Short mmCIF file of N, CA, C and O in Angstrom, two decimals:
data_model
loop_
_atom_site.label_atom_id
_atom_site.label_comp_id
_atom_site.label_asym_id
_atom_site.label_seq_id
_atom_site.Cartn_x
_atom_site.Cartn_y
_atom_site.Cartn_z
N MET A 1 0.82 -1.18 0.00
CA MET A 1 0.00 0.00 0.00
C MET A 1 0.87 1.25 0.00
O MET A 1 0.54 2.23 -0.66
N ALA A 2 1.97 1.22 0.72
CA ALA A 2 2.85 2.39 0.75
C ALA A 2 3.39 2.70 -0.64
O ALA A 2 3.47 3.87 -1.03
N LEU A 3 3.73 1.67 -1.40
CA LEU A 3 4.23 1.89 -2.76
C LEU A 3 3.14 2.49 -3.66
O LEU A 3 3.43 3.34 -4.51
N LEU A 4 1.90 2.06 -3.48
CA LEU A 4 0.81 2.63 -4.26
C LEU A 4 0.60 4.10 -3.90
O LEU A 4 0.38 4.94 -4.78
N HIS A 5 0.65 4.40 -2.62
CA HIS A 5 0.45 5.79 -2.17
C HIS A 5 1.54 6.73 -2.69
O HIS A 5 1.29 7.91 -2.88
N THR A 6 2.73 6.21 -2.90
CA THR A 6 3.84 7.05 -3.36
C THR A 6 4.10 6.91 -4.86
O THR A 6 5.14 7.34 -5.35
N ASP A 7 3.15 6.29 -5.57
CA ASP A 7 3.25 6.11 -7.03
C ASP A 7 4.47 5.29 -7.45
O ASP A 7 4.98 5.43 -8.56
N LYS A 8 4.95 4.42 -6.59
CA LYS A 8 6.06 3.54 -6.94
C LYS A 8 5.56 2.16 -7.40
O LYS A 8 6.34 1.31 -7.77
N ALA A 9 4.25 1.98 -7.35
CA ALA A 9 3.60 0.76 -7.85
C ALA A 9 2.29 1.17 -8.50
O ALA A 9 1.67 2.15 -8.10
N GLU A 10 1.89 0.44 -9.51
CA GLU A 10 0.66 0.76 -10.24
C GLU A 10 -0.45 -0.25 -10.02
O GLU A 10 -1.59 0.01 -10.39
N ALA A 11 -0.13 -1.40 -9.45
CA ALA A 11 -1.14 -2.43 -9.26
C ALA A 11 -0.82 -3.25 -8.02
O ALA A 11 0.32 -3.31 -7.57
N PHE A 12 -1.86 -3.89 -7.52
CA PHE A 12 -1.75 -4.70 -6.32
C PHE A 12 -2.73 -5.85 -6.47
O PHE A 12 -3.88 -5.64 -6.85
N ALA A 13 -2.30 -7.08 -6.23
CA ALA A 13 -3.17 -8.24 -6.42
C ALA A 13 -3.29 -9.04 -5.14
O ALA A 13 -2.31 -9.35 -4.49
N LEU A 14 -4.52 -9.34 -4.80
CA LEU A 14 -4.86 -10.22 -3.68
C LEU A 14 -6.15 -10.92 -4.05
O LEU A 14 -6.75 -10.65 -5.09
N SER A 15 -6.63 -11.78 -3.18
CA SER A 15 -7.93 -12.39 -3.43
C SER A 15 -8.99 -11.28 -3.42
O SER A 15 -8.86 -10.28 -2.70
N ARG A 16 -10.00 -11.44 -4.25
CA ARG A 16 -11.02 -10.41 -4.43
C ARG A 16 -11.67 -10.01 -3.11
O ARG A 16 -11.98 -8.84 -2.89
N ASP A 17 -11.89 -10.95 -2.22
CA ASP A 17 -12.59 -10.63 -0.98
C ASP A 17 -11.76 -9.77 -0.03
O ASP A 17 -12.30 -9.13 0.86
N SER A 18 -10.45 -9.71 -0.22
CA SER A 18 -9.63 -8.89 0.67
C SER A 18 -9.35 -7.49 0.12
O SER A 18 -8.79 -6.65 0.81
N LEU A 19 -9.74 -7.23 -1.12
CA LEU A 19 -9.40 -5.95 -1.74
C LEU A 19 -10.28 -4.75 -1.34
O LEU A 19 -9.76 -3.65 -1.22
N PRO A 20 -11.59 -4.90 -1.15
CA PRO A 20 -12.41 -3.70 -0.87
C PRO A 20 -11.92 -2.83 0.28
O PRO A 20 -11.86 -1.60 0.13
N PRO A 21 -11.56 -3.39 1.43
CA PRO A 21 -11.07 -2.49 2.50
C PRO A 21 -9.78 -1.75 2.11
O PRO A 21 -9.59 -0.60 2.49
N LEU A 22 -8.94 -2.41 1.33
CA LEU A 22 -7.70 -1.76 0.90
C LEU A 22 -7.98 -0.69 -0.15
O LEU A 22 -7.38 0.38 -0.11
N ALA A 23 -8.86 -0.99 -1.09
CA ALA A 23 -9.21 -0.01 -2.12
C ALA A 23 -9.82 1.24 -1.49
O ALA A 23 -9.62 2.36 -1.98
N ALA A 24 -10.54 1.06 -0.40
CA ALA A 24 -11.16 2.21 0.29
C ALA A 24 -10.10 3.16 0.85
O ALA A 24 -10.37 4.34 1.04
N GLN A 25 -8.91 2.64 1.09
CA GLN A 25 -7.82 3.47 1.63
C GLN A 25 -7.05 4.21 0.54
O GLN A 25 -6.18 5.01 0.84
N LEU A 26 -7.37 3.94 -0.71
CA LEU A 26 -6.63 4.53 -1.82
C LEU A 26 -7.61 5.21 -2.78
O LEU A 26 -8.12 4.57 -3.71
N PRO A 27 -7.93 6.46 -2.57
CA PRO A 27 -8.88 7.16 -3.42
C PRO A 27 -8.51 7.05 -4.90
O PRO A 27 -7.33 7.15 -5.26
N GLY A 28 -9.51 6.78 -5.73
CA GLY A 28 -9.29 6.67 -7.16
C GLY A 28 -8.93 5.27 -7.61
O GLY A 28 -8.83 5.01 -8.81
N SER A 29 -8.72 4.36 -6.67
CA SER A 29 -8.39 2.99 -7.06
C SER A 29 -9.65 2.27 -7.50
O SER A 29 -10.77 2.70 -7.25
N ARG A 30 -9.45 1.15 -8.18
CA ARG A 30 -10.59 0.34 -8.61
C ARG A 30 -10.19 -1.12 -8.61
O ARG A 30 -9.01 -1.45 -8.72
N ILE A 31 -11.17 -1.97 -8.48
CA ILE A 31 -10.97 -3.41 -8.54
C ILE A 31 -11.44 -3.86 -9.91
O ILE A 31 -12.59 -3.66 -10.28
N VAL A 32 -10.55 -4.44 -10.67
CA VAL A 32 -10.88 -4.84 -12.04
C VAL A 32 -11.65 -6.16 -12.04
O VAL A 32 -11.55 -6.96 -11.11
N ASP A 33 -12.42 -6.38 -13.10
CA ASP A 33 -13.17 -7.62 -13.25
C ASP A 33 -12.22 -8.80 -13.43
O ASP A 33 -11.08 -8.64 -13.86
N GLY A 34 -12.72 -9.96 -13.14
CA GLY A 34 -11.91 -11.17 -13.28
C GLY A 34 -11.07 -11.39 -12.05
O GLY A 34 -11.21 -10.70 -11.04
N GLY A 35 -10.21 -12.35 -12.10
CA GLY A 35 -9.35 -12.60 -10.97
C GLY A 35 -8.53 -13.85 -11.17
O GLY A 35 -8.76 -14.63 -12.09
N PHE A 36 -7.58 -14.04 -10.30
CA PHE A 36 -6.71 -15.20 -10.38
C PHE A 36 -6.91 -16.14 -9.20
O PHE A 36 -6.34 -17.21 -9.14
N GLN A 37 -7.71 -15.73 -8.26
CA GLN A 37 -7.93 -16.53 -7.06
C GLN A 37 -9.37 -16.34 -6.61
O GLN A 37 -9.89 -15.23 -6.66
N GLN A 38 -10.01 -17.39 -6.16
CA GLN A 38 -11.36 -17.28 -5.65
C GLN A 38 -11.43 -17.95 -4.28
O GLN A 38 -10.77 -18.95 -4.04
N THR A 39 -12.23 -17.38 -3.42
CA THR A 39 -12.45 -17.93 -2.10
C THR A 39 -13.88 -18.42 -2.02
O THR A 39 -14.80 -17.68 -2.36
N ALA A 40 -14.06 -19.64 -1.61
CA ALA A 40 -15.41 -20.19 -1.48
C ALA A 40 -15.64 -20.61 -0.03
O ALA A 40 -14.70 -21.00 0.68
N ILE A 41 -16.86 -20.51 0.38
CA ILE A 41 -17.24 -20.94 1.72
C ILE A 41 -18.25 -22.06 1.55
O ILE A 41 -19.19 -21.94 0.76
N SER A 42 -18.06 -23.12 2.27
CA SER A 42 -18.94 -24.28 2.17
C SER A 42 -19.35 -24.75 3.55
O SER A 42 -18.66 -24.49 4.54
N ILE A 43 -20.44 -25.46 3.58
CA ILE A 43 -20.88 -26.11 4.80
C ILE A 43 -20.89 -27.60 4.51
O ILE A 43 -21.46 -28.04 3.51
N ALA A 44 -20.26 -28.37 5.37
CA ALA A 44 -20.18 -29.82 5.17
C ALA A 44 -20.88 -30.55 6.31
O ALA A 44 -20.87 -30.08 7.46
N VAL A 45 -21.47 -31.67 5.98
CA VAL A 45 -22.06 -32.55 6.98
C VAL A 45 -21.51 -33.95 6.73
O VAL A 45 -21.16 -34.29 5.59
N PRO A 46 -21.42 -34.77 7.75
CA PRO A 46 -20.91 -36.12 7.56
C PRO A 46 -21.81 -36.92 6.61
O PRO A 46 -23.01 -36.66 6.50
N LYS A 47 -21.20 -37.90 5.94
CA LYS A 47 -21.97 -38.79 5.06
C LYS A 47 -23.06 -39.51 5.86
O LYS A 47 -22.92 -39.73 7.06
N ASN A 48 -24.11 -39.87 5.15
CA ASN A 48 -25.22 -40.64 5.74
C ASN A 48 -25.89 -39.92 6.90
O ASN A 48 -26.31 -40.55 7.87
N ARG A 49 -25.98 -38.60 6.79
CA ARG A 49 -26.69 -37.80 7.80
C ARG A 49 -27.74 -36.95 7.09
O ARG A 49 -27.66 -35.73 7.01
N PRO A 50 -28.76 -37.61 6.53
CA PRO A 50 -29.75 -36.89 5.73
C PRO A 50 -30.50 -35.81 6.51
O PRO A 50 -30.86 -34.77 5.94
N THR A 51 -30.72 -36.01 7.78
CA THR A 51 -31.42 -35.00 8.58
C THR A 51 -30.56 -33.75 8.72
O THR A 51 -31.05 -32.62 8.58
N ALA A 52 -29.27 -33.95 8.97
CA ALA A 52 -28.36 -32.81 9.08
C ALA A 52 -28.26 -32.07 7.75
O ALA A 52 -28.29 -30.83 7.72
N LEU A 53 -28.16 -32.81 6.66
CA LEU A 53 -28.09 -32.19 5.34
C LEU A 53 -29.36 -31.39 5.04
O LEU A 53 -29.29 -30.27 4.55
N ALA A 54 -30.50 -31.95 5.36
CA ALA A 54 -31.77 -31.25 5.12
C ALA A 54 -31.84 -29.98 5.96
O ALA A 54 -32.30 -28.93 5.48
N TYR A 55 -31.39 -30.04 7.21
CA TYR A 55 -31.41 -28.86 8.07
C TYR A 55 -30.52 -27.76 7.53
O TYR A 55 -30.92 -26.59 7.43
N VAL A 56 -29.29 -28.11 7.17
CA VAL A 56 -28.34 -27.12 6.66
C VAL A 56 -28.85 -26.52 5.35
O VAL A 56 -28.77 -25.31 5.13
N THR A 57 -29.39 -27.36 4.48
CA THR A 57 -29.93 -26.88 3.20
C THR A 57 -31.07 -25.90 3.43
O THR A 57 -31.09 -24.81 2.83
N ALA A 58 -32.00 -26.25 4.31
CA ALA A 58 -33.13 -25.35 4.60
C ALA A 58 -32.64 -24.06 5.24
O ALA A 58 -33.12 -22.96 4.90
N PHE A 59 -31.68 -24.16 6.16
CA PHE A 59 -31.14 -22.97 6.81
C PHE A 59 -30.53 -22.02 5.79
O PHE A 59 -30.80 -20.81 5.80
N MET A 60 -29.70 -22.54 4.89
CA MET A 60 -29.04 -21.69 3.90
C MET A 60 -30.06 -21.09 2.92
O MET A 60 -29.95 -19.91 2.56
N GLN A 61 -31.03 -21.85 2.51
CA GLN A 61 -32.06 -21.31 1.61
C GLN A 61 -32.82 -20.18 2.29
O GLN A 61 -33.09 -19.13 1.67
N GLN A 62 -33.16 -20.36 3.56
CA GLN A 62 -33.87 -19.32 4.30
C GLN A 62 -32.99 -18.09 4.50
O GLN A 62 -33.44 -16.96 4.37
N ALA A 63 -31.71 -18.30 4.81
CA ALA A 63 -30.80 -17.18 5.04
C ALA A 63 -30.62 -16.36 3.77
O ALA A 63 -30.55 -15.13 3.82
N LYS A 64 -30.56 -17.02 2.63
CA LYS A 64 -30.44 -16.29 1.36
C LYS A 64 -31.75 -15.59 1.02
O LYS A 64 -31.75 -14.41 0.62
N ALA A 65 -32.88 -16.29 1.18
CA ALA A 65 -34.19 -15.72 0.83
C ALA A 65 -34.54 -14.51 1.70
O ALA A 65 -35.15 -13.55 1.23
N SER A 66 -34.16 -14.55 2.97
CA SER A 66 -34.50 -13.47 3.89
C SER A 66 -33.58 -12.26 3.74
O SER A 66 -33.85 -11.20 4.30
N GLY A 67 -32.48 -12.44 3.02
CA GLY A 67 -31.53 -11.34 2.87
C GLY A 67 -30.43 -11.35 3.92
O GLY A 67 -29.56 -10.46 3.91
N SER A 68 -30.42 -12.33 4.81
CA SER A 68 -29.41 -12.38 5.86
C SER A 68 -27.99 -12.51 5.29
O SER A 68 -27.07 -11.86 5.79
N VAL A 69 -27.83 -13.33 4.27
CA VAL A 69 -26.51 -13.51 3.68
C VAL A 69 -26.07 -12.20 3.02
O VAL A 69 -24.93 -11.75 3.19
N ARG A 70 -26.96 -11.56 2.30
CA ARG A 70 -26.62 -10.28 1.65
C ARG A 70 -26.22 -9.24 2.68
O ARG A 70 -25.23 -8.51 2.52
N ARG A 71 -26.99 -9.14 3.77
CA ARG A 71 -26.67 -8.16 4.82
C ARG A 71 -25.32 -8.47 5.47
O ARG A 71 -24.55 -7.56 5.78
N ALA A 72 -25.02 -9.75 5.67
CA ALA A 72 -23.73 -10.12 6.28
C ALA A 72 -22.57 -9.73 5.37
O ALA A 72 -21.56 -9.21 5.83
N LEU A 73 -22.73 -9.98 4.07
CA LEU A 73 -21.67 -9.59 3.13
C LEU A 73 -21.51 -8.07 3.10
O LEU A 73 -20.38 -7.56 3.12
N ASP A 74 -22.62 -7.35 3.08
CA ASP A 74 -22.55 -5.89 3.08
C ASP A 74 -21.87 -5.37 4.34
O ASP A 74 -20.99 -4.50 4.27
N LYS A 75 -22.25 -5.91 5.48
CA LYS A 75 -21.69 -5.46 6.76
C LYS A 75 -20.19 -5.76 6.85
O LYS A 75 -19.44 -5.01 7.46
N ALA A 76 -19.77 -6.84 6.21
CA ALA A 76 -18.35 -7.22 6.22
C ALA A 76 -17.53 -6.43 5.21
O ALA A 76 -16.32 -6.61 5.11
N GLY A 77 -18.20 -5.56 4.44
CA GLY A 77 -17.48 -4.73 3.48
C GLY A 77 -17.39 -5.33 2.09
O GLY A 77 -16.52 -4.95 1.32
N PHE A 78 -18.30 -6.24 1.75
CA PHE A 78 -18.29 -6.87 0.44
C PHE A 78 -19.61 -6.65 -0.30
O PHE A 78 -20.31 -7.59 -0.66
N PRO A 79 -19.96 -5.39 -0.56
CA PRO A 79 -21.26 -5.11 -1.19
C PRO A 79 -21.36 -5.60 -2.63
O PRO A 79 -22.48 -5.75 -3.14
N ASN A 80 -20.25 -5.88 -3.29
CA ASN A 80 -20.31 -6.31 -4.68
C ASN A 80 -20.16 -7.82 -4.85
O ASN A 80 -20.21 -8.31 -5.98
N GLU A 81 -19.98 -8.53 -3.77
CA GLU A 81 -19.86 -9.98 -3.86
C GLU A 81 -21.25 -10.59 -4.03
O GLU A 81 -22.18 -10.26 -3.29
N PRO A 82 -21.41 -11.47 -4.99
CA PRO A 82 -22.73 -12.07 -5.21
C PRO A 82 -23.06 -13.14 -4.16
O PRO A 82 -22.16 -13.80 -3.64
N VAL A 83 -24.34 -13.29 -3.89
CA VAL A 83 -24.83 -14.37 -3.05
C VAL A 83 -25.05 -15.56 -3.98
O VAL A 83 -25.68 -15.43 -5.03
N ALA A 84 -24.53 -16.71 -3.60
CA ALA A 84 -24.67 -17.90 -4.45
C ALA A 84 -26.15 -18.23 -4.65
O ALA A 84 -26.97 -18.00 -3.74
N PRO A 85 -26.47 -18.77 -5.81
CA PRO A 85 -27.89 -19.12 -6.06
C PRO A 85 -28.37 -20.24 -5.15
O PRO A 85 -27.65 -20.95 -4.55
#
């Protein structure tokens, strides 16, 4: 960041989810489309646990439908990150 502030660097690359807070510190910066790294979040349940899988599936569907996931992403500083379908 110091090199960007002093015009000794023109670009900076990190995972997309870590860039928004840094871009906010550098007026005029932008995050370009595309990327070289992606971060995914998953929920796993043990095999042969259909009740647990059904619960987690229903929970995630409800969290997305109610806007909870969107609000959490926004609050964490990721307003442009999409909510998975």
